[in-house]
Amino acid sequence: MSDLQSKYILQTAGFDARFPNQNQTRHCFQNYTDYFKCIAAKGEDYAPCKQFKRAYNSLCPNEWIAKWDEQRENGTFPASLEP
């Protein structure tokens, strides 16, 4: 068990002053779109983009992420992901 704990570090998204209320739906969606805008502009290997991914994985329900991923693949995602 201690080997597993040393291998993984659990973190949640930090405080974001743009989203001061308890409802984090907008924060979730914004981090999702920011991640894909970031990788479109800088590439998947750009380390700061990974913070957006960690944040949306922490905040968003898995069903939402799966739905948005499907919408992106189908070209029906409701927001622009261009940088």
Coordinates of N, CA, C and O in Angstrom, one line a residue:
M1 N 0.8 -1.2 0.0 CA 0.0 0.0 0.0 C 0.9 1.3 0.0 O 0.6 2.2 -0.7
S2 N 1.9 1.3 0.8 CA 2.8 2.5 0.8 C 3.5 2.7 -0.5 O 3.8 3.8 -0.9
D3 N 3.8 1.6 -1.2 CA 4.4 1.7 -2.5 C 3.5 2.4 -3.5 O 3.9 3.2 -4.3
L4 N 2.2 2.0 -3.4 CA 1.2 2.7 -4.3 C 1.0 4.1 -4.0 O 0.9 5.0 -4.8
Q5 N 1.1 4.5 -2.7 CA 0.9 5.9 -2.3 C 2.1 6.7 -2.7 O 1.9 7.9 -3.1
S6 N 3.3 6.1 -2.7 CA 4.5 6.9 -3.2 C 4.5 7.1 -4.7 O 5.1 8.0 -5.2
K7 N 3.8 6.2 -5.4 CA 3.8 6.3 -6.9 C 2.8 7.3 -7.4 O 3.1 8.0 -8.4
Y8 N 1.7 7.5 -6.7 CA 0.7 8.4 -7.1 C 0.5 9.6 -6.1 O 0.4 9.3 -4.9
I9 N 0.4 10.8 -6.6 CA 0.1 11.9 -5.8 C -1.3 12.5 -6.2 O -1.5 12.9 -7.4
L10 N -2.2 12.4 -5.3 CA -3.6 12.9 -5.6 C -3.6 14.4 -5.4 O -3.2 14.9 -4.3
Q11 N -4.1 15.2 -6.4 CA -4.3 16.6 -6.2 C -5.6 17.0 -6.8 O -6.1 16.4 -7.7
T12 N -6.2 18.1 -6.3 CA -7.4 18.6 -6.8 C -7.0 20.0 -7.4 O -6.0 20.5 -7.2
A13 N -7.9 20.5 -8.2 CA -7.7 21.8 -8.8 C -7.6 22.9 -7.7 O -8.4 22.9 -6.8
G14 N -6.7 23.8 -7.9 CA -6.5 24.9 -6.9 C -7.6 26.0 -7.1 O -8.4 25.9 -8.0
F15 N -7.6 26.9 -6.2 CA -8.6 28.0 -6.2 C -8.3 28.8 -7.5 O -7.2 29.1 -7.8
D16 N -9.4 29.2 -8.1 CA -9.4 30.1 -9.3 C -10.3 31.2 -9.0 O -11.5 31.1 -8.9
A17 N -9.7 32.4 -9.0 CA -10.5 33.6 -8.6 C -11.6 33.9 -9.6 O -12.5 34.7 -9.2
R18 N -11.5 33.4 -10.8 CA -12.6 33.6 -11.8 C -13.8 32.9 -11.4 O -14.9 33.2 -11.9
F19 N -13.7 31.9 -10.5 CA -14.9 31.1 -10.1 C -14.9 30.9 -8.6 O -14.6 29.9 -8.0
P20 N -15.4 32.0 -7.9 CA -15.3 32.0 -6.5 C -16.5 31.2 -5.8 O -16.4 30.9 -4.6
N21 N -17.5 30.9 -6.5 CA -18.6 30.2 -5.9 C -18.4 28.7 -5.8 O -17.5 28.1 -6.5
Q22 N -19.3 28.0 -5.1 CA -19.1 26.6 -4.9 C -19.4 25.8 -6.2 O -18.8 24.7 -6.4
N23 N -20.3 26.2 -7.0 CA -20.7 25.5 -8.2 C -19.5 25.6 -9.2 O -19.2 26.7 -9.7
Q24 N -18.9 24.5 -9.5 CA -17.7 24.5 -10.3 C -17.9 24.0 -11.8 O -17.0 23.7 -12.5
T25 N -19.2 24.1 -12.2 CA -19.5 23.6 -13.6 C -18.8 24.5 -14.6 O -18.2 24.0 -15.5
R26 N -18.8 25.8 -14.5 CA -18.2 26.7 -15.4 C -16.6 26.5 -15.4 O -16.0 26.5 -16.4
H27 N -16.1 26.3 -14.2 CA -14.7 26.1 -14.0 C -14.3 24.8 -14.7 O -13.2 24.8 -15.4
C28 N -15.1 23.8 -14.6 CA -14.8 22.5 -15.3 C -14.8 22.7 -16.8 O -13.8 22.3 -17.5
F29 N -15.8 23.3 -17.4 CA -15.9 23.5 -18.8 C -14.8 24.4 -19.3 O -14.2 24.1 -20.4
Q30 N -14.4 25.5 -18.6 CA -13.4 26.4 -19.0 C -12.0 25.7 -19.1 O -11.3 25.9 -20.0
N31 N -11.7 24.8 -18.1 CA -10.5 24.1 -18.1 C -10.4 23.1 -19.2 O -9.4 22.9 -19.8
Y32 N -11.6 22.5 -19.5 CA -11.6 21.5 -20.7 C -11.3 22.3 -22.0 O -10.5 21.8 -22.7
T33 N -12.0 23.4 -22.2 CA -11.7 24.1 -23.4 C -10.3 24.7 -23.5 O -9.6 24.7 -24.5
D34 N -9.8 25.2 -22.3 CA -8.5 25.8 -22.2 C -7.4 24.7 -22.6 O -6.4 25.0 -23.2
Y35 N -7.6 23.5 -22.1 CA -6.7 22.4 -22.4 C -6.6 22.2 -23.9 O -5.5 22.2 -24.5
F36 N -7.7 22.1 -24.6 CA -7.6 21.8 -26.1 C -7.2 23.0 -26.9 O -6.5 22.9 -27.9
K37 N -7.4 24.2 -26.4 CA -6.9 25.4 -27.0 C -5.4 25.4 -26.8 O -4.6 25.8 -27.8
C38 N -4.9 25.1 -25.7 CA -3.5 25.1 -25.4 C -2.7 24.1 -26.2 O -1.7 24.4 -26.8
I39 N -3.3 22.8 -26.3 CA -2.5 21.8 -27.1 C -2.6 22.2 -28.6 O -1.7 21.8 -29.3
A40 N -3.7 22.9 -29.0 CA -3.7 23.3 -30.4 C -2.7 24.3 -30.7 O -2.1 24.3 -31.8
A41 N -2.4 25.2 -29.7 CA -1.4 26.2 -29.9 C 0.0 25.8 -29.7 O 0.9 26.2 -30.4
K42 N 0.2 25.0 -28.7 CA 1.6 24.6 -28.2 C 2.0 23.2 -28.4 O 3.1 22.9 -28.3
G43 N 1.0 22.3 -28.6 CA 1.3 20.9 -28.8 C 1.1 20.1 -27.5 O 1.1 20.7 -26.4
E44 N 0.9 18.8 -27.6 CA 0.6 18.0 -26.4 C 1.7 17.9 -25.4 O 1.5 17.6 -24.3
D45 N 2.9 18.1 -25.9 CA 4.1 18.0 -25.0 C 4.4 19.2 -24.1 O 5.3 19.2 -23.3
Y46 N 3.6 20.3 -24.4 CA 3.8 21.5 -23.6 C 3.3 21.3 -22.2 O 2.1 21.2 -22.0
A47 N 4.2 21.4 -21.2 CA 3.9 21.0 -19.8 C 2.8 21.9 -19.2 O 1.9 21.3 -18.5
P48 N 2.7 23.2 -19.4 CA 1.7 24.0 -18.7 C 0.3 23.5 -19.2 O -0.7 23.7 -18.4
C49 N 0.1 23.0 -20.4 CA -1.2 22.5 -20.8 C -1.7 21.4 -19.9 O -2.9 21.2 -19.7
K50 N -0.8 20.6 -19.3 CA -1.2 19.5 -18.5 C -2.0 19.9 -17.2 O -2.8 19.2 -16.7
Q51 N -1.7 21.1 -16.8 CA -2.4 21.7 -15.6 C -3.9 21.8 -15.9 O -4.8 21.5 -15.0
F52 N -4.3 22.2 -17.1 CA -5.7 22.3 -17.5 C -6.3 20.9 -17.5 O -7.4 20.7 -17.0
K53 N -5.6 19.9 -18.0 CA -6.1 18.6 -18.0 C -6.3 18.0 -16.6 O -7.3 17.4 -16.4
R54 N -5.3 18.2 -15.8 CA -5.5 17.8 -14.4 C -6.7 18.4 -13.7 O -7.5 17.8 -13.0
A55 N -6.9 19.7 -14.0 CA -8.0 20.4 -13.4 C -9.4 19.9 -13.9 O -10.3 19.6 -13.1
Y56 N -9.5 19.7 -15.2 CA -10.8 19.3 -15.7 C -11.1 17.8 -15.3 O -12.2 17.4 -15.0
N57 N -10.0 17.0 -15.3 CA -10.2 15.6 -14.8 C -10.6 15.6 -13.3 O -11.4 14.7 -12.9
S58 N -10.2 16.5 -12.6 CA -10.6 16.6 -11.2 C -12.0 17.1 -10.9 O -12.7 16.7 -10.1
L59 N -12.4 18.1 -11.7 CA -13.6 18.8 -11.5 C -14.8 18.3 -12.3 O -15.9 18.3 -11.8
C60 N -14.6 17.7 -13.5 CA -15.7 17.3 -14.3 C -16.1 15.9 -14.1 O -15.2 15.0 -14.0
P61 N -17.4 15.6 -14.2 CA -17.8 14.2 -14.1 C -17.3 13.5 -15.4 O -17.3 14.1 -16.5
N62 N -17.0 12.2 -15.3 CA -16.5 11.4 -16.4 C -17.5 11.4 -17.6 O -17.1 11.4 -18.7
E63 N -18.8 11.4 -17.3 CA -19.8 11.3 -18.3 C -19.7 12.6 -19.2 O -19.9 12.5 -20.4
W64 N -19.5 13.7 -18.6 CA -19.4 15.0 -19.3 C -18.2 15.0 -20.2 O -18.2 15.4 -21.4
I65 N -17.0 14.5 -19.7 CA -15.8 14.4 -20.5 C -16.0 13.5 -21.7 O -15.7 13.9 -22.8
A66 N -16.6 12.4 -21.5 CA -16.9 11.4 -22.6 C -17.8 12.1 -23.6 O -17.6 11.9 -24.8
K67 N -18.8 12.8 -23.2 CA -19.8 13.4 -24.1 C -19.1 14.5 -24.9 O -19.2 14.6 -26.1
W68 N -18.2 15.3 -24.2 CA -17.5 16.4 -24.9 C -16.5 15.8 -25.9 O -16.3 16.4 -27.0
D69 N -15.8 14.7 -25.5 CA -14.9 14.1 -26.4 C -15.6 13.6 -27.7 O -15.1 13.8 -28.8
E70 N -16.8 13.0 -27.5 CA -17.5 12.6 -28.6 C -18.0 13.7 -29.5 O -17.9 13.7 -30.7
Q71 N -18.4 14.8 -28.9 CA -18.8 16.0 -29.7 C -17.6 16.6 -30.4 O -17.8 17.0 -31.6
R72 N -16.5 16.6 -29.8 CA -15.3 17.1 -30.5 C -15.0 16.3 -31.8 O -14.7 16.8 -32.8
E73 N -15.1 14.9 -31.6 CA -14.8 14.0 -32.7 C -15.8 14.2 -33.8 O -15.5 14.1 -35.0
N74 N -17.1 14.5 -33.5 CA -18.1 14.6 -34.5 C -18.2 16.0 -35.0 O -19.0 16.3 -35.9
G75 N -17.4 17.0 -34.5 CA -17.5 18.4 -34.9 C -18.7 19.1 -34.4 O -19.0 20.1 -35.0
T76 N -19.3 18.7 -33.4 CA -20.5 19.3 -32.8 C -20.3 20.0 -31.5 O -21.2 20.3 -30.8
F77 N -19.0 20.1 -31.1 CA -18.7 20.7 -29.7 C -19.2 22.2 -29.8 O -18.9 22.9 -30.7
P78 N -19.9 22.6 -28.7 CA -20.5 23.9 -28.7 C -19.6 25.1 -28.5 O -20.0 26.3 -28.6
A79 N -18.3 24.9 -28.4 CA -17.4 26.1 -28.2 C -16.2 25.9 -29.2 O -15.9 24.8 -29.7
S80 N -15.6 27.0 -29.5 CA -14.4 27.1 -30.4 C -13.2 26.6 -29.6 O -13.0 27.1 -28.5
L81 N -12.5 25.7 -30.2 CA -11.2 25.2 -29.6 C -10.0 25.7 -30.3 O -8.9 25.2 -30.2
E82 N -10.2 26.7 -31.2 CA -9.1 27.3 -31.9 C -8.3 28.2 -30.9 O -8.9 29.0 -30.2
P83 N -7.0 28.2 -31.0 CA -6.2 29.1 -30.1 C -6.4 30.6 -30.4 O -6.8 31.0 -31.5

